XYZ file of N, CA and C in Angstrom:
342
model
N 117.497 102.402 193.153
C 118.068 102.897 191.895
C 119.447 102.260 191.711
N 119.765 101.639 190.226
C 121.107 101.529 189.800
C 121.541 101.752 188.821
N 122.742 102.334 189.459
C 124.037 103.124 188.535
C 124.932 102.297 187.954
N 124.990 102.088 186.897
C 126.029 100.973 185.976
C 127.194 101.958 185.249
N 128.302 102.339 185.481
C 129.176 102.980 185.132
C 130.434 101.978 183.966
N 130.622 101.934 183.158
C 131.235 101.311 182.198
C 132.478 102.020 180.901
N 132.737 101.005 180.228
C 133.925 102.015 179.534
C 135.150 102.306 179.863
N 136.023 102.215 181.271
C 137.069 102.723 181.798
C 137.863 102.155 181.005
N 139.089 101.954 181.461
C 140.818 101.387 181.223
C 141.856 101.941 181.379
N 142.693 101.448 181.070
C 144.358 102.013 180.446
C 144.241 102.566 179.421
N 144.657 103.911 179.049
C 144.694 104.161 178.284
C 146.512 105.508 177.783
N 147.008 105.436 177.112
C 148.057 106.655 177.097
C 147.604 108.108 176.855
N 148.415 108.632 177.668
C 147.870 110.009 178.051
C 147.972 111.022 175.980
N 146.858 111.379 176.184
C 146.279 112.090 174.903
C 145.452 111.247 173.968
N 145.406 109.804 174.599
C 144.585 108.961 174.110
C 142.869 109.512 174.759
N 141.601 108.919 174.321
C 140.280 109.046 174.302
C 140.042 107.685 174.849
N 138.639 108.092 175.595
C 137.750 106.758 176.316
C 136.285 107.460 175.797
N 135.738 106.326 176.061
C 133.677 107.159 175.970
C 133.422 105.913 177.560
N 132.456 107.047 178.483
C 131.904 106.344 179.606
C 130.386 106.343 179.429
N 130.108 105.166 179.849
C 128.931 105.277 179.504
C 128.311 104.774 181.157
N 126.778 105.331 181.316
C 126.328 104.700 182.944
C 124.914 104.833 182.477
N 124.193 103.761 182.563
C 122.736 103.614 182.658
C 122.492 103.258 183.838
N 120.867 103.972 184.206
C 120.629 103.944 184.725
C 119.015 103.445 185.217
N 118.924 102.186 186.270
C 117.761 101.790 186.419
C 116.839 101.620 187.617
N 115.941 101.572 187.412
C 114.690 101.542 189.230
C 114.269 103.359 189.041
N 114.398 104.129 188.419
C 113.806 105.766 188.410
C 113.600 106.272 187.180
N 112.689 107.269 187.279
C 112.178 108.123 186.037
C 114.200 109.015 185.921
N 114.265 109.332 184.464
C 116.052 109.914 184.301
C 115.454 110.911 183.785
N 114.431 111.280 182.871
C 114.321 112.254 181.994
C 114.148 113.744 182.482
N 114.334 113.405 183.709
C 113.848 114.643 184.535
C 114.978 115.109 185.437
N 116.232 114.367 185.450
C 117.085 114.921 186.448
C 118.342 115.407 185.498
N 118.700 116.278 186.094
C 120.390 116.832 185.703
C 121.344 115.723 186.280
N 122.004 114.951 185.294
C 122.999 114.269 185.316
C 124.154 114.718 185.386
N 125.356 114.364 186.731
C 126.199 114.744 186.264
C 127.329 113.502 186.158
N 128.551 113.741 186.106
C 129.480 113.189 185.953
C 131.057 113.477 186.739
N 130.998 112.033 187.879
C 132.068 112.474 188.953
C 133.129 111.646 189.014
N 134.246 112.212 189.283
C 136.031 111.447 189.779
C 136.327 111.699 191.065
N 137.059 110.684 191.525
C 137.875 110.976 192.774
C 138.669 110.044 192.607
N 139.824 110.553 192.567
C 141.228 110.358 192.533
C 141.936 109.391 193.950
N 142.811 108.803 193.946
C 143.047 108.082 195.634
C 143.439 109.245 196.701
N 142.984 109.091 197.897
C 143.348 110.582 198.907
C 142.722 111.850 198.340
N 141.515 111.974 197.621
C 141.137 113.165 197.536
C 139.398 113.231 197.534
N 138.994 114.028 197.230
C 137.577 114.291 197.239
C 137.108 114.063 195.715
N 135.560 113.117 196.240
C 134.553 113.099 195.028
C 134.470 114.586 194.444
N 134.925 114.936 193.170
C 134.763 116.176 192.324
C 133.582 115.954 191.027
N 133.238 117.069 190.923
C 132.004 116.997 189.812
C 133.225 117.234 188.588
N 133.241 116.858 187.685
C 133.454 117.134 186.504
C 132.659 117.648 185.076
N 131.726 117.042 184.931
C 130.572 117.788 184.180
C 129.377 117.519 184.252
N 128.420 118.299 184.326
C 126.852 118.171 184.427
C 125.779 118.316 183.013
N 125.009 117.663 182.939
C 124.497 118.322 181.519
C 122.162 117.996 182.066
N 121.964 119.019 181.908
C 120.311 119.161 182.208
C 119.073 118.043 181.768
N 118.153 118.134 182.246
C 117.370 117.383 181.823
C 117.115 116.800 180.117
N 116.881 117.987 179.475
C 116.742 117.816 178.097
C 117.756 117.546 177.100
N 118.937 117.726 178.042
C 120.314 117.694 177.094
C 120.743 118.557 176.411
N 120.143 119.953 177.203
C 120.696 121.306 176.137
C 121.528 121.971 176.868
N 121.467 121.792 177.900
C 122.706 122.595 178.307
C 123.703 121.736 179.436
N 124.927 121.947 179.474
C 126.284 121.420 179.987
C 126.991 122.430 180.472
N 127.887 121.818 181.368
C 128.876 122.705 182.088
C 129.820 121.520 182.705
N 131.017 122.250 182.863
C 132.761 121.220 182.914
C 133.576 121.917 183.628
N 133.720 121.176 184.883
C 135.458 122.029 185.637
C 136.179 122.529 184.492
N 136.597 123.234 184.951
C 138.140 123.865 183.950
C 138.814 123.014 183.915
N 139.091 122.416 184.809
C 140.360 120.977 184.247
C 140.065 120.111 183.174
N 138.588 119.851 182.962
C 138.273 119.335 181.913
C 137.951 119.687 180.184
N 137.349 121.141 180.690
C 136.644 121.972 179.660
C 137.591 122.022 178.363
N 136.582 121.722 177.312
C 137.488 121.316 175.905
C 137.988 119.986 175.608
N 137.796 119.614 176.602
C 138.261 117.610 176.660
C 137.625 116.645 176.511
N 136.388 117.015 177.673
C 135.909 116.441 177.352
C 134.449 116.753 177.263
N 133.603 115.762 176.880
C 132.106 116.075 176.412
C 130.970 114.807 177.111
N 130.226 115.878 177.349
C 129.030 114.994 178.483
C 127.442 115.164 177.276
N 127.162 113.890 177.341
C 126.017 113.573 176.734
C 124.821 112.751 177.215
N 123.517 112.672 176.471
C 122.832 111.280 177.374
C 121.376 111.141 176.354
N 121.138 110.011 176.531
C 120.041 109.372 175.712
C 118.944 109.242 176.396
N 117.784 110.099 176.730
C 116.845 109.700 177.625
C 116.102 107.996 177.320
N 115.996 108.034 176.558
C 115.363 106.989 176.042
C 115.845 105.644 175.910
N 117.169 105.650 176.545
C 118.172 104.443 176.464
C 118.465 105.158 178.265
N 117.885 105.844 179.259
C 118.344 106.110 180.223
C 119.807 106.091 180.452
N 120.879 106.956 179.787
C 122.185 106.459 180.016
C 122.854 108.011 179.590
N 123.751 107.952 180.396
C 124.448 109.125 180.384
C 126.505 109.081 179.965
N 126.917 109.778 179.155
C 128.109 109.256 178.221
C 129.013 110.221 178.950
N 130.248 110.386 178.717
C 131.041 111.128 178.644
C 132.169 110.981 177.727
N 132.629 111.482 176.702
C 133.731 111.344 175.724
C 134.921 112.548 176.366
N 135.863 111.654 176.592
C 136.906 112.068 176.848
C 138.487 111.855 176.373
N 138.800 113.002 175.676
C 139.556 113.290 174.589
C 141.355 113.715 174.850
N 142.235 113.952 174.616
C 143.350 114.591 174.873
C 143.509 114.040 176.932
N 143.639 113.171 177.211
C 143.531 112.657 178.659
C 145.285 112.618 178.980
N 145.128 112.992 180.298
C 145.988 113.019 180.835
C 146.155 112.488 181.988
N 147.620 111.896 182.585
C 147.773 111.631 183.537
C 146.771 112.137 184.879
N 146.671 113.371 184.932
C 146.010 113.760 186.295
C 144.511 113.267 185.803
N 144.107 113.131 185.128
C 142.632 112.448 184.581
C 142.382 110.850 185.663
N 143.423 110.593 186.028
C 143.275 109.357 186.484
C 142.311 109.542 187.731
N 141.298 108.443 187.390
C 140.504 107.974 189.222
C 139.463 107.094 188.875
N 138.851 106.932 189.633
C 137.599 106.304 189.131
C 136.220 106.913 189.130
N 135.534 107.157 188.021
C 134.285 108.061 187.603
C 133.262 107.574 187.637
N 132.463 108.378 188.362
C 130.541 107.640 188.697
C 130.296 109.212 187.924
N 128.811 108.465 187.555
C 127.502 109.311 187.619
C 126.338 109.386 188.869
N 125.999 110.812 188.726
C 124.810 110.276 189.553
C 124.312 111.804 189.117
N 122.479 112.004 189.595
C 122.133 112.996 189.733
C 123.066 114.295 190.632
N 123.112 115.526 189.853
C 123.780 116.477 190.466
C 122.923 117.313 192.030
N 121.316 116.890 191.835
C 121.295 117.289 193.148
C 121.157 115.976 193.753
N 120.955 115.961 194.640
C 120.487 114.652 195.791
C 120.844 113.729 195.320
N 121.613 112.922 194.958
C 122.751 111.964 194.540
C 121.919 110.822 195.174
N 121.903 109.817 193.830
C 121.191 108.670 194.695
C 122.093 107.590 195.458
N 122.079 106.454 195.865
C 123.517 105.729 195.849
C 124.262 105.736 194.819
N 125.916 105.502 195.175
C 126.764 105.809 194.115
C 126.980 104.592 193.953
N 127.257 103.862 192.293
C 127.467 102.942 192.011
C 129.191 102.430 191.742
N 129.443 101.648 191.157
C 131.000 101.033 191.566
C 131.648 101.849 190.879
N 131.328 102.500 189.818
C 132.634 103.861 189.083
C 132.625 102.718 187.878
N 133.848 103.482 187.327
C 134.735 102.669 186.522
C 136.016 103.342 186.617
N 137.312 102.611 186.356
C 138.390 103.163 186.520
C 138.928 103.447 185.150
N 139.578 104.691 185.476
C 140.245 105.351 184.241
C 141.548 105.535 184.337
N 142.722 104.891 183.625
C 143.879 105.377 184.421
C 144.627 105.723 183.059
N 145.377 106.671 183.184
C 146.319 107.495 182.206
C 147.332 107.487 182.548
N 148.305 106.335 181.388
C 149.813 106.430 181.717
C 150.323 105.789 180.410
N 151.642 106.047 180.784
C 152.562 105.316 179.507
C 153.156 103.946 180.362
């Protein structure tokens, strides 16, 4: 299976990004996608998950209201729009299935600063 994570940059804090990660070699329509950061010196954190069908989502509190997790079965690819960003937003963000995580692919980096 591969994870293509895309979209990152520089961006100023309260500025917006959209991430996008397709995904190829597996059936997608069937797994809960989620969406992960880890920051330098800290732990891979989930940030938001959203279900098979795309009806239901859920977001750390650090994020919740910021940002928004989406996905296209049919284009296998899973988004995240992220809005009002802030400095602590910074790391680099993978997707992967929320249970049994397949290999993690290279991220993309997101960094928030002036």
């Amino acid at each position: 299976v591969q994870l293509v994570e895309s979209g990152g940059g520089l961006v100023q804090p309260g500025g917006s990004l959209r991430l996008s990660c397709e995904v190829s070699g597996s059936i997608f329509d069937i797994y809960t996608m989620g969406w992960y950061r880890q920051a330098p010196g800290t732990e891979r954190e989930l940030v938001a998950h959203i279900d098979s069908a795309g009806d239901s989502t859920n977001y750390a509190d650090s994020v919740l209201g910021r940002f928004t997790i989406s996905r296209d079965n049919a284009r296998k690819t899973v988004f995240l729009q992220m809005n009002s960003l802030k400095p602590e937003d910074t790391a680099v963000y993978y997707c992967n299935r929320k249970l049994l995580p397949w290999d993690w692919g290279q991220g993309t980096q997101v960094t928030v600063s002036s």
